[in-house]
Tab-separated table of N, CA, C and O in Angstrom:
chain	number	residue	atom	x	y	z
K	1	GLN	N	3.742	-28.308	1.895
K	1	GLN	CA	3.391	-27.680	0.759
K	1	GLN	C	3.933	-26.360	0.449
K	1	GLN	O	3.925	-25.637	1.951
K	2	LEU	N	4.674	-25.959	-0.431
K	2	LEU	CA	5.378	-24.689	-0.320
K	2	LEU	C	4.564	-23.810	-1.711
K	2	LEU	O	4.535	-24.834	-2.844
K	3	VAL	N	4.518	-22.365	-1.581
K	3	VAL	CA	3.909	-21.998	-2.719
K	3	VAL	C	4.522	-20.255	-2.459
K	3	VAL	O	4.565	-19.706	-1.441
K	4	GLU	N	5.229	-20.172	-3.940
K	4	GLU	CA	6.280	-18.981	-4.138
K	4	GLU	C	5.105	-17.883	-4.842
K	4	GLU	O	4.262	-18.378	-5.502
K	5	SER	N	5.413	-16.549	-4.817
K	5	SER	CA	4.749	-15.852	-5.167
K	5	SER	C	5.826	-14.236	-5.112
K	5	SER	O	6.527	-14.075	-4.642
K	6	GLY	N	5.252	-13.567	-5.767
K	6	GLY	CA	5.856	-12.156	-5.883
K	6	GLY	C	6.848	-11.923	-7.195
K	6	GLY	O	7.543	-10.786	-7.348
K	7	GLY	N	6.625	-13.032	-8.112
K	7	GLY	CA	7.527	-12.716	-9.461
K	7	GLY	C	7.004	-11.872	-10.298
K	7	GLY	O	5.581	-11.239	-10.077
K	8	GLY	N	7.687	-11.521	-11.201
K	8	GLY	CA	7.124	-10.784	-12.337
K	8	GLY	C	7.976	-9.888	-13.281
K	8	GLY	O	9.369	-10.313	-13.323
K	9	LEU	N	7.491	-8.887	-13.954
K	9	LEU	CA	8.658	-8.517	-15.109
K	9	LEU	C	9.067	-6.850	-14.454
K	9	LEU	O	8.296	-6.097	-14.148
K	10	VAL	N	10.403	-6.485	-14.402
K	10	VAL	CA	10.942	-5.260	-13.604
K	10	VAL	C	12.041	-4.828	-14.494
K	10	VAL	O	12.866	-5.527	-15.402
K	11	GLN	N	12.166	-3.523	-14.503
K	11	GLN	CA	13.369	-3.137	-15.106
K	11	GLN	C	15.012	-3.264	-14.549
K	11	GLN	O	14.612	-3.536	-13.275
K	12	ALA	N	15.934	-3.190	-15.239
K	12	ALA	CA	17.041	-3.360	-14.597
K	12	ALA	C	17.334	-2.227	-13.604
K	12	ALA	O	16.765	-0.889	-13.633
K	13	GLY	N	17.758	-2.476	-12.376
K	13	GLY	CA	17.842	-1.720	-11.256
K	13	GLY	C	16.887	-1.657	-10.201
K	13	GLY	O	16.834	-1.226	-9.224
K	14	GLY	N	15.635	-2.052	-10.751
K	14	GLY	CA	14.536	-2.329	-9.842
K	14	GLY	C	14.276	-3.634	-8.625
K	14	GLY	O	15.616	-4.190	-8.611
K	15	SER	N	13.159	-3.662	-7.997
K	15	SER	CA	13.090	-4.585	-6.642
K	15	SER	C	12.092	-5.370	-7.018
K	15	SER	O	11.043	-4.853	-7.456
K	16	LEU	N	12.207	-6.561	-6.275
K	16	LEU	CA	11.238	-7.344	-6.135
K	16	LEU	C	11.073	-7.968	-4.805
K	16	LEU	O	12.293	-8.304	-4.410
K	17	ARG	N	10.074	-8.526	-4.096
K	17	ARG	CA	10.020	-9.344	-3.010
K	17	ARG	C	9.333	-10.481	-3.509
K	17	ARG	O	8.030	-10.550	-3.529
K	18	LEU	N	10.070	-11.691	-3.370
K	18	LEU	CA	9.257	-13.095	-3.357
K	18	LEU	C	8.858	-13.372	-1.948
K	18	LEU	O	9.550	-13.172	-0.922
K	19	SER	N	7.950	-14.078	-1.992
K	19	SER	CA	7.065	-14.953	-0.671
K	19	SER	C	7.421	-16.308	-0.615
K	19	SER	O	6.754	-16.819	-2.267
K	20	CYS	N	7.349	-17.288	0.076
K	20	CYS	CA	7.134	-18.578	-0.005
K	20	CYS	C	6.475	-18.729	1.556
K	20	CYS	O	6.850	-18.739	2.505
K	21	VAL	N	5.555	-19.254	1.122
K	21	VAL	CA	4.336	-19.618	2.279
K	21	VAL	C	4.202	-21.216	2.504
K	21	VAL	O	4.208	-21.950	1.301
K	22	ALA	N	4.382	-21.719	3.857
K	22	ALA	CA	4.510	-23.311	3.612
K	22	ALA	C	3.545	-23.610	4.370
K	22	ALA	O	2.968	-23.112	5.389
K	23	SER	N	3.216	-24.921	4.287
K	23	SER	CA	2.145	-25.680	5.088
K	23	SER	C	2.386	-26.910	5.464
K	23	SER	O	3.427	-27.247	4.519
K	24	GLY	N	2.138	-27.560	6.529
K	24	GLY	CA	2.513	-28.876	7.057
K	24	GLY	C	3.248	-28.915	8.217
K	24	GLY	O	2.916	-28.506	9.137
K	25	ARG	N	4.659	-29.143	7.750
K	25	ARG	CA	5.324	-29.293	9.187
K	25	ARG	C	5.641	-28.244	9.656
K	25	ARG	O	5.405	-27.121	9.187
K	26	THR	N	5.985	-28.307	10.790
K	26	THR	CA	6.737	-27.125	11.556
K	26	THR	C	7.718	-26.347	10.668
K	26	THR	O	8.901	-26.759	10.685
K	27	PHE	N	6.796	-25.156	10.439
K	27	PHE	CA	7.832	-24.268	9.667
K	27	PHE	C	9.220	-23.708	10.245
K	27	PHE	O	10.184	-23.797	9.953
K	28	ALA	N	8.853	-23.365	11.533
K	28	ALA	CA	10.030	-22.732	12.437
K	28	ALA	C	11.116	-23.640	12.634
K	28	ALA	O	12.433	-23.260	12.822
K	29	SER	N	11.057	-25.174	11.956
K	29	SER	CA	11.862	-25.706	12.053
K	29	SER	C	12.699	-26.543	11.045
K	29	SER	O	13.671	-26.983	11.146
K	30	SER	N	12.220	-25.585	10.117
K	30	SER	CA	12.907	-25.674	8.617
K	30	SER	C	13.884	-24.909	8.348
K	30	SER	O	14.136	-23.685	8.746
K	31	VAL	N	15.135	-25.113	7.420
K	31	VAL	CA	16.041	-24.301	6.759
K	31	VAL	C	15.345	-24.101	5.310
K	31	VAL	O	14.834	-25.237	4.671
K	32	VAL	N	15.381	-23.149	5.003
K	32	VAL	CA	14.705	-22.446	3.668
K	32	VAL	C	15.651	-22.292	2.877
K	32	VAL	O	16.773	-21.319	3.399
K	33	GLY	N	15.549	-22.493	1.428
K	33	GLY	CA	16.587	-21.844	0.757
K	33	GLY	C	16.120	-21.556	-0.484
K	33	GLY	O	14.959	-22.234	-0.845
K	34	TRP	N	16.568	-20.307	-1.133
K	34	TRP	CA	15.829	-19.930	-2.407
K	34	TRP	C	17.367	-20.469	-3.494
K	34	TRP	O	18.243	-20.271	-3.389
K	35	PHE	N	16.355	-20.705	-4.620
K	35	PHE	CA	17.447	-21.348	-5.668
K	35	PHE	C	16.594	-20.560	-7.152
K	35	PHE	O	15.719	-20.172	-6.726
K	36	ARG	N	17.720	-20.788	-8.145
K	36	ARG	CA	16.750	-20.231	-9.335
K	36	ARG	C	17.437	-20.781	-10.398
K	36	ARG	O	18.498	-21.638	-10.271
K	37	GLN	N	16.332	-21.142	-11.588
K	37	GLN	CA	17.183	-21.795	-12.566
K	37	GLN	C	16.628	-21.195	-14.129
K	37	GLN	O	15.292	-20.915	-14.100
K	38	ALA	N	17.736	-20.507	-14.713
K	38	ALA	CA	17.390	-19.744	-15.850
K	38	ALA	C	17.385	-20.957	-17.014
K	38	ALA	O	17.785	-22.415	-16.784
K	39	PRO	N	16.791	-20.719	-18.193
K	39	PRO	CA	16.761	-21.584	-19.133
K	39	PRO	C	17.967	-22.053	-19.769
K	39	PRO	O	18.972	-21.840	-19.884
K	40	GLY	N	18.200	-23.564	-19.844
K	40	GLY	CA	19.012	-24.144	-20.292
K	40	GLY	C	20.219	-24.357	-19.259
K	40	GLY	O	21.315	-24.600	-19.629
K	41	LYS	N	20.047	-23.976	-17.951
K	41	LYS	CA	20.890	-23.916	-16.858
K	41	LYS	C	20.440	-24.405	-15.726
K	41	LYS	O	19.252	-25.152	-15.424
K	42	GLU	N	21.326	-25.128	-14.863
K	42	GLU	CA	21.141	-26.141	-13.872
K	42	GLU	C	20.636	-24.984	-12.508
K	42	GLU	O	20.401	-23.908	-12.494
K	43	ARG	N	19.758	-25.511	-11.722
K	43	ARG	CA	19.427	-24.923	-10.783
K	43	ARG	C	20.689	-24.473	-9.959
K	43	ARG	O	21.284	-25.236	-9.116
K	44	GLU	N	20.478	-23.160	-9.444
K	44	GLU	CA	21.592	-22.502	-8.824
K	44	GLU	C	21.243	-22.145	-7.332
K	44	GLU	O	20.017	-21.459	-7.247
K	45	PHE	N	21.980	-21.893	-6.369
K	45	PHE	CA	21.750	-21.431	-5.098
K	45	PHE	C	21.876	-20.007	-5.018
K	45	PHE	O	22.621	-19.387	-5.758
K	46	VAL	N	20.646	-19.446	-4.426
K	46	VAL	CA	20.719	-18.056	-4.229
K	46	VAL	C	20.991	-17.355	-2.756
K	46	VAL	O	21.911	-16.460	-2.520
K	47	ALA	N	20.080	-17.920	-1.874
K	47	ALA	CA	20.051	-17.769	-0.326
K	47	ALA	C	19.386	-18.825	0.427
K	47	ALA	O	18.709	-19.618	-0.072
K	48	SER	N	20.008	-19.041	1.583
K	48	SER	CA	19.100	-19.764	2.892
K	48	SER	C	19.122	-18.861	4.046
K	48	SER	O	19.930	-17.994	4.203
K	49	ILE	N	18.392	-19.166	4.856
K	49	ILE	CA	17.986	-19.009	6.155
K	49	ILE	C	17.788	-20.209	7.060
K	49	ILE	O	16.805	-20.862	7.009
K	50	SER	N	18.442	-20.075	8.311
K	50	SER	CA	17.814	-21.132	9.350
K	50	SER	C	16.866	-20.947	9.875
K	50	SER	O	15.953	-20.009	9.820
K	51	GLY	N	16.175	-21.756	10.939
K	51	GLY	CA	15.062	-21.995	11.024
K	51	GLY	C	14.763	-20.527	12.088
K	51	GLY	O	13.504	-20.202	12.106
K	52	SER	N	15.826	-20.226	12.915
K	52	SER	CA	15.462	-18.971	13.641
K	52	SER	C	15.505	-17.687	13.098
K	52	SER	O	14.890	-16.754	13.689
K	53	GLY	N	16.269	-18.081	11.925
K	53	GLY	CA	16.445	-16.587	11.079
K	53	GLY	C	17.659	-15.765	11.607
K	53	GLY	O	18.137	-14.903	10.852
K	54	LEU	N	18.319	-16.587	12.103
K	54	LEU	CA	19.669	-15.922	13.048
K	54	LEU	C	20.768	-15.919	11.897
K	54	LEU	O	21.983	-15.282	11.960
K	55	ASN	N	20.751	-17.411	11.241
K	55	ASN	CA	21.981	-17.251	10.304
K	55	ASN	C	21.248	-17.055	8.755
K	55	ASN	O	20.060	-17.756	8.164
K	56	GLN	N	22.093	-16.797	7.839
K	56	GLN	CA	21.894	-16.307	6.656
K	56	GLN	C	23.039	-16.621	5.536
K	56	GLN	O	24.230	-16.476	6.178
K	57	HIS	N	22.643	-17.383	4.386
K	57	HIS	CA	24.111	-17.493	3.673
K	57	HIS	C	23.435	-17.253	2.060
K	57	HIS	O	22.267	-17.116	2.008
K	58	TYR	N	24.467	-16.553	1.489
K	58	TYR	CA	24.015	-15.944	0.083
K	58	TYR	C	25.418	-16.424	-0.882
K	58	TYR	O	26.396	-16.685	-0.663
K	59	ALA	N	24.844	-16.596	-2.433
K	59	ALA	CA	25.656	-16.928	-3.223
K	59	ALA	C	26.465	-15.330	-3.731
K	59	ALA	O	25.689	-14.438	-3.143
K	60	ASN	N	27.760	-15.627	-3.631
K	60	ASN	CA	28.328	-14.166	-4.201
K	60	ASN	C	27.465	-13.397	-4.971
K	60	ASN	O	27.957	-12.188	-4.945
K	61	SER	N	27.082	-13.885	-6.046
K	61	SER	CA	26.707	-13.198	-7.024
K	61	SER	C	25.255	-12.167	-6.692
K	61	SER	O	24.922	-11.233	-7.387
K	62	VAL	N	24.486	-12.860	-5.447
K	62	VAL	CA	23.406	-11.646	-5.026
K	62	VAL	C	24.100	-11.124	-3.696
K	62	VAL	O	22.922	-10.418	-3.206
K	63	LYS	N	25.194	-11.352	-3.168
K	63	LYS	CA	25.163	-10.951	-2.026
K	63	LYS	C	25.260	-9.336	-2.057
K	63	LYS	O	25.863	-8.462	-2.937
K	64	GLY	N	24.755	-8.626	-1.225
K	64	GLY	CA	24.875	-7.278	-0.913
K	64	GLY	C	23.302	-6.436	-1.618
K	64	GLY	O	23.116	-5.592	-1.716
K	65	ARG	N	22.705	-7.519	-2.468
K	65	ARG	CA	21.980	-6.922	-3.004
K	65	ARG	C	20.362	-7.583	-2.951
K	65	ARG	O	19.381	-6.753	-2.797
K	66	PHE	N	20.675	-8.906	-2.380
K	66	PHE	CA	19.213	-9.664	-1.927
K	66	PHE	C	19.462	-9.820	-0.129
K	66	PHE	O	20.589	-10.120	0.220
K	67	THR	N	18.245	-9.843	0.233
K	67	THR	CA	18.178	-10.323	1.648
K	67	THR	C	16.986	-11.509	2.022
K	67	THR	O	16.018	-10.997	1.323
K	68	VAL	N	17.445	-12.237	2.276
K	68	VAL	CA	16.663	-13.455	2.892
K	68	VAL	C	16.034	-13.118	4.054
K	68	VAL	O	16.910	-12.983	5.203
K	69	SER	N	14.837	-13.353	4.438
K	69	SER	CA	14.141	-13.270	5.749
K	69	SER	C	12.924	-14.166	6.004
K	69	SER	O	12.710	-14.973	5.090
K	70	ARG	N	12.653	-14.169	7.193
K	70	ARG	CA	11.329	-15.210	7.302
K	70	ARG	C	10.456	-14.680	8.469
K	70	ARG	O	11.279	-14.013	9.407
K	71	ASP	N	9.419	-15.000	8.709
K	71	ASP	CA	8.326	-14.595	9.633
K	71	ASP	C	7.749	-16.220	10.039
K	71	ASP	O	6.731	-16.589	9.176
K	72	ASN	N	8.091	-16.551	10.986
K	72	ASN	CA	7.790	-18.142	11.461
K	72	ASN	C	6.313	-17.873	11.723
K	72	ASN	O	5.438	-19.008	11.780
K	73	ALA	N	5.718	-16.620	12.361
K	73	ALA	CA	4.155	-16.621	12.657
K	73	ALA	C	3.563	-16.709	11.557
K	73	ALA	O	2.262	-17.218	11.794
K	74	LYS	N	3.749	-16.397	10.401
K	74	LYS	CA	2.994	-16.420	9.341
K	74	LYS	C	3.385	-17.678	8.385
K	74	LYS	O	3.055	-17.512	7.337
K	75	ASP	N	4.556	-18.313	8.907
K	75	ASP	CA	4.903	-19.892	7.999
K	75	ASP	C	5.146	-19.160	6.676
K	75	ASP	O	5.099	-19.797	5.719
K	76	THR	N	5.829	-18.132	6.650
K	76	THR	CA	6.607	-17.300	5.024
K	76	THR	C	7.682	-16.992	5.386
K	76	THR	O	8.301	-16.340	6.528
K	77	ALA	N	8.615	-17.224	4.221
K	77	ALA	CA	10.048	-16.421	3.944
K	77	ALA	C	9.552	-15.563	2.668
K	77	ALA	O	8.762	-16.102	1.948
K	78	TYR	N	10.985	-14.748	2.672
K	78	TYR	CA	10.783	-14.056	1.944
K	78	TYR	C	12.321	-13.640	1.193
K	78	TYR	O	13.368	-14.409	1.695
K	79	LEU	N	12.220	-13.237	-0.193
K	79	LEU	CA	13.410	-12.718	-0.722
K	79	LEU	C	13.597	-11.689	-1.392
K	79	LEU	O	12.947	-11.085	-2.648
K	80	GLN	N	13.734	-10.654	-0.922
K	80	GLN	CA	13.994	-9.269	-1.119
K	80	GLN	C	15.178	-9.008	-2.248
K	80	GLN	O	16.527	-9.453	-1.649
K	81	MET	N	14.801	-8.530	-3.665
K	81	MET	CA	15.798	-8.526	-4.351
K	81	MET	C	15.864	-6.946	-4.719
K	81	MET	O	14.754	-6.515	-5.397
K	82	ASN	N	17.127	-6.424	-4.633
K	82	ASN	CA	17.351	-5.148	-4.769
K	82	ASN	C	18.350	-5.022	-6.162
K	82	ASN	O	19.160	-5.916	-6.413
K	83	SER	N	18.233	-3.838	-6.912
K	83	SER	CA	19.486	-3.683	-7.947
K	83	SER	C	19.382	-4.748	-9.018
K	83	SER	O	20.315	-5.535	-9.283
K	84	LEU	N	18.292	-5.204	-9.233
K	84	LEU	CA	18.268	-6.597	-10.314
K	84	LEU	C	18.963	-6.254	-11.771
K	84	LEU	O	18.843	-4.970	-12.197
K	85	THR	N	19.463	-6.880	-12.145
K	85	THR	CA	19.970	-7.155	-13.614
K	85	THR	C	19.293	-8.225	-14.542
K	85	THR	O	18.894	-9.201	-13.861
K	86	PRO	N	19.635	-8.037	-15.548
K	86	PRO	CA	19.225	-9.248	-16.508
K	86	PRO	C	19.542	-10.580	-16.428
K	86	PRO	O	19.183	-11.475	-16.179
K	87	GLU	N	20.823	-10.725	-15.565
K	87	GLU	CA	21.251	-11.755	-15.274
K	87	GLU	C	20.663	-12.462	-14.193
K	87	GLU	O	20.632	-13.760	-13.933
K	88	ASP	N	19.585	-11.731	-13.387
K	88	ASP	CA	19.121	-12.404	-12.379
K	88	ASP	C	17.733	-13.162	-12.847
K	88	ASP	O	16.865	-13.692	-12.049
K	89	THR	N	17.573	-12.771	-14.096
K	89	THR	CA	16.037	-13.598	-14.926
K	89	THR	C	16.285	-14.761	-14.731
K	89	THR	O	17.349	-15.600	-15.073
K	90	ALA	N	15.458	-15.833	-13.854
K	90	ALA	CA	15.334	-16.992	-13.908
K	90	ALA	C	13.676	-17.126	-13.172
K	90	ALA	O	13.146	-16.521	-12.852
K	91	VAL	N	13.516	-18.446	-13.133
K	91	VAL	CA	12.517	-18.861	-12.124
K	91	VAL	C	13.131	-19.097	-10.761
K	91	VAL	O	14.327	-19.891	-10.578
K	92	TYR	N	12.591	-18.771	-10.146
K	92	TYR	CA	12.640	-18.731	-8.562
K	92	TYR	C	12.041	-19.797	-7.693
K	92	TYR	O	10.840	-19.729	-7.886
K	93	TYR	N	12.600	-20.458	-6.879
K	93	TYR	CA	12.056	-21.664	-6.091
K	93	TYR	C	12.468	-21.498	-4.852
K	93	TYR	O	13.802	-21.142	-4.584
K	94	CYS	N	11.505	-21.752	-4.114
K	94	CYS	CA	11.912	-22.063	-2.689
K	94	CYS	C	11.893	-23.659	-2.219
K	94	CYS	O	10.883	-24.071	-2.508
K	95	GLY	N	12.782	-23.881	-1.276
K	95	GLY	CA	12.938	-25.257	-0.966
K	95	GLY	C	13.430	-25.132	0.485
K	95	GLY	O	13.585	-24.346	1.303
K	96	VAL	N	12.703	-26.597	1.127
K	96	VAL	CA	12.864	-26.498	2.693
K	96	VAL	C	13.677	-28.029	3.205
K	96	VAL	O	13.127	-28.841	2.464
K	97	HIS	N	14.259	-27.969	4.302
K	97	HIS	CA	14.696	-29.108	4.793
K	97	HIS	C	14.792	-28.893	6.016
K	97	HIS	O	14.739	-27.746	6.386
K	98	PHE	N	14.779	-30.209	6.926
K	98	PHE	CA	14.821	-30.104	8.349
K	98	PHE	C	15.704	-30.731	9.039
K	98	PHE	O	15.722	-31.045	10.062
K	99	LEU	N	17.013	-30.589	8.123
K	99	LEU	CA	18.441	-31.046	8.843
K	99	LEU	C	18.832	-29.997	9.560
K	99	LEU	O	18.574	-28.628	9.610
K	100	SER	N	20.257	-29.845	10.365
K	100	SER	CA	20.808	-28.882	11.045
K	100	SER	C	21.118	-27.939	10.021
K	100	SER	O	21.597	-27.961	8.723
K	101	TRP	N	21.303	-26.493	10.553
K	101	TRP	CA	21.760	-25.507	9.574
K	101	TRP	C	23.155	-25.582	9.199
K	101	TRP	O	24.111	-26.155	9.809
K	102	SER	N	23.465	-25.352	7.921
K	102	SER	CA	24.804	-25.478	7.471
K	102	SER	C	24.969	-24.354	6.050
K	102	SER	O	23.492	-24.033	5.622
K	103	THR	N	25.947	-24.288	5.823
K	103	THR	CA	26.361	-23.332	4.423
K	103	THR	C	26.164	-23.940	3.182
K	103	THR	O	26.746	-23.588	2.067
K	104	ALA	N	25.552	-25.325	2.897
K	104	ALA	CA	25.817	-25.965	1.996
K	104	ALA	C	24.707	-25.440	1.045
K	104	ALA	O	23.730	-24.834	1.484
K	105	THR	N	24.925	-25.782	-0.268
K	105	THR	CA	24.531	-25.048	-1.261
K	105	THR	C	23.704	-25.832	-2.342
K	105	THR	O	23.660	-25.257	-3.434
K	106	THR	N	23.595	-27.104	-2.270
K	106	THR	CA	23.392	-28.075	-3.126
K	106	THR	C	21.756	-28.444	-3.243
K	106	THR	O	21.180	-28.487	-1.989
K	107	ALA	N	21.066	-28.353	-4.077
K	107	ALA	CA	19.590	-28.210	-4.267
K	107	ALA	C	19.042	-29.880	-3.760
K	107	ALA	O	17.974	-29.744	-3.251
K	108	SER	N	20.054	-30.595	-3.923
K	108	SER	CA	19.622	-32.109	-3.745
K	108	SER	C	19.560	-32.249	-2.004
K	108	SER	O	18.572	-33.213	-1.583
K	109	GLN	N	19.796	-31.198	-1.160
K	109	GLN	CA	19.649	-31.206	0.040
K	109	GLN	C	18.126	-30.970	0.712
K	109	GLN	O	17.951	-31.072	1.662
K	110	TYR	N	17.390	-30.333	-0.551
K	110	TYR	CA	16.220	-29.984	0.275
K	110	TYR	C	14.957	-30.763	-0.708
K	110	TYR	O	14.876	-31.001	-1.798
K	111	PRO	N	14.327	-31.602	0.207
K	111	PRO	CA	13.243	-32.666	-0.497
K	111	PRO	C	12.150	-31.939	-0.807
K	111	PRO	O	11.281	-32.491	-1.533
K	112	TYR	N	11.852	-30.536	-0.431
K	112	TYR	CA	10.637	-29.938	-0.535
K	112	TYR	C	10.712	-28.811	-1.320
K	112	TYR	O	11.556	-28.053	-1.006
K	113	TRP	N	10.011	-28.592	-2.320
K	113	TRP	CA	10.060	-27.526	-3.354
K	113	TRP	C	8.748	-26.914	-3.551
K	113	TRP	O	7.507	-27.751	-3.508
K	114	GLY	N	8.603	-25.353	-4.001
K	114	GLY	CA	7.551	-24.981	-4.568
K	114	GLY	C	7.421	-24.962	-6.197
K	114	GLY	O	8.433	-25.708	-6.241
K	115	GLN	N	6.316	-24.364	-6.666
K	115	GLN	CA	6.188	-24.597	-8.047
K	115	GLN	C	7.066	-23.632	-8.839
K	115	GLN	O	7.291	-23.730	-9.944
K	116	GLY	N	7.758	-22.711	-8.051
K	116	GLY	CA	8.330	-21.770	-8.832
K	116	GLY	C	7.854	-20.506	-9.162
K	116	GLY	O	6.645	-20.326	-9.552
K	117	THR	N	8.319	-18.982	-9.245
K	117	THR	CA	7.829	-18.185	-9.770
K	117	THR	C	8.989	-17.374	-10.617
K	117	THR	O	10.163	-17.281	-10.372
K	118	GLN	N	8.406	-16.736	-11.977
K	118	GLN	CA	9.211	-16.126	-12.929
K	118	GLN	C	9.421	-14.854	-12.558
K	118	GLN	O	8.768	-14.031	-12.036
K	119	VAL	N	11.057	-14.437	-12.353
K	119	VAL	CA	11.544	-13.326	-12.531
K	119	VAL	C	12.200	-12.835	-13.782
K	119	VAL	O	12.901	-13.478	-14.090
K	120	THR	N	11.694	-11.765	-14.505
K	120	THR	CA	12.264	-11.350	-15.521
K	120	THR	C	12.736	-9.997	-15.566
K	120	THR	O	11.864	-9.056	-15.298
K	121	VAL	N	13.718	-9.532	-15.807
K	121	VAL	CA	14.516	-8.289	-15.663
K	121	VAL	C	14.803	-7.780	-17.011
K	121	VAL	O	15.397	-8.520	-17.669
K	122	SER	N	14.276	-6.780	-17.367
K	122	SER	CA	14.503	-6.245	-18.803
K	122	SER	C	15.809	-5.329	-18.753
K	122	SER	O	15.764	-4.705	-17.445
K	123	SER	N	16.373	-4.883	-19.760
K	123	SER	CA	17.348	-4.104	-19.634
K	123	SER	C	17.155	-2.629	-20.205
K	123	SER	O	16.266	-2.748	-20.622
């Protein structure tokens, strides 16, 4: 089970930190991916992090503004989002899989998902 939190309403240029708390299988062996879905659009990849935390991968649209991290002792992954723009407005989801680390960005690779948290950035 995955539970996201930390979303909300923020002005352009602001910051938010999303959390994804996991329960069940061994969290430290999972790859965590963050995705987002805006109204009328497909779910798109944002960032991912390997089980050890040593490897991260970002979508070009968020590179340099977002940082993905994890604390395996707390079974929690984070997405720090800085310099937010209205184009970042979406429901943000975390997903996990237990395959080997890769830079693949397809949502179908992740069998487990949280319920999502809304992020709204006003101009």
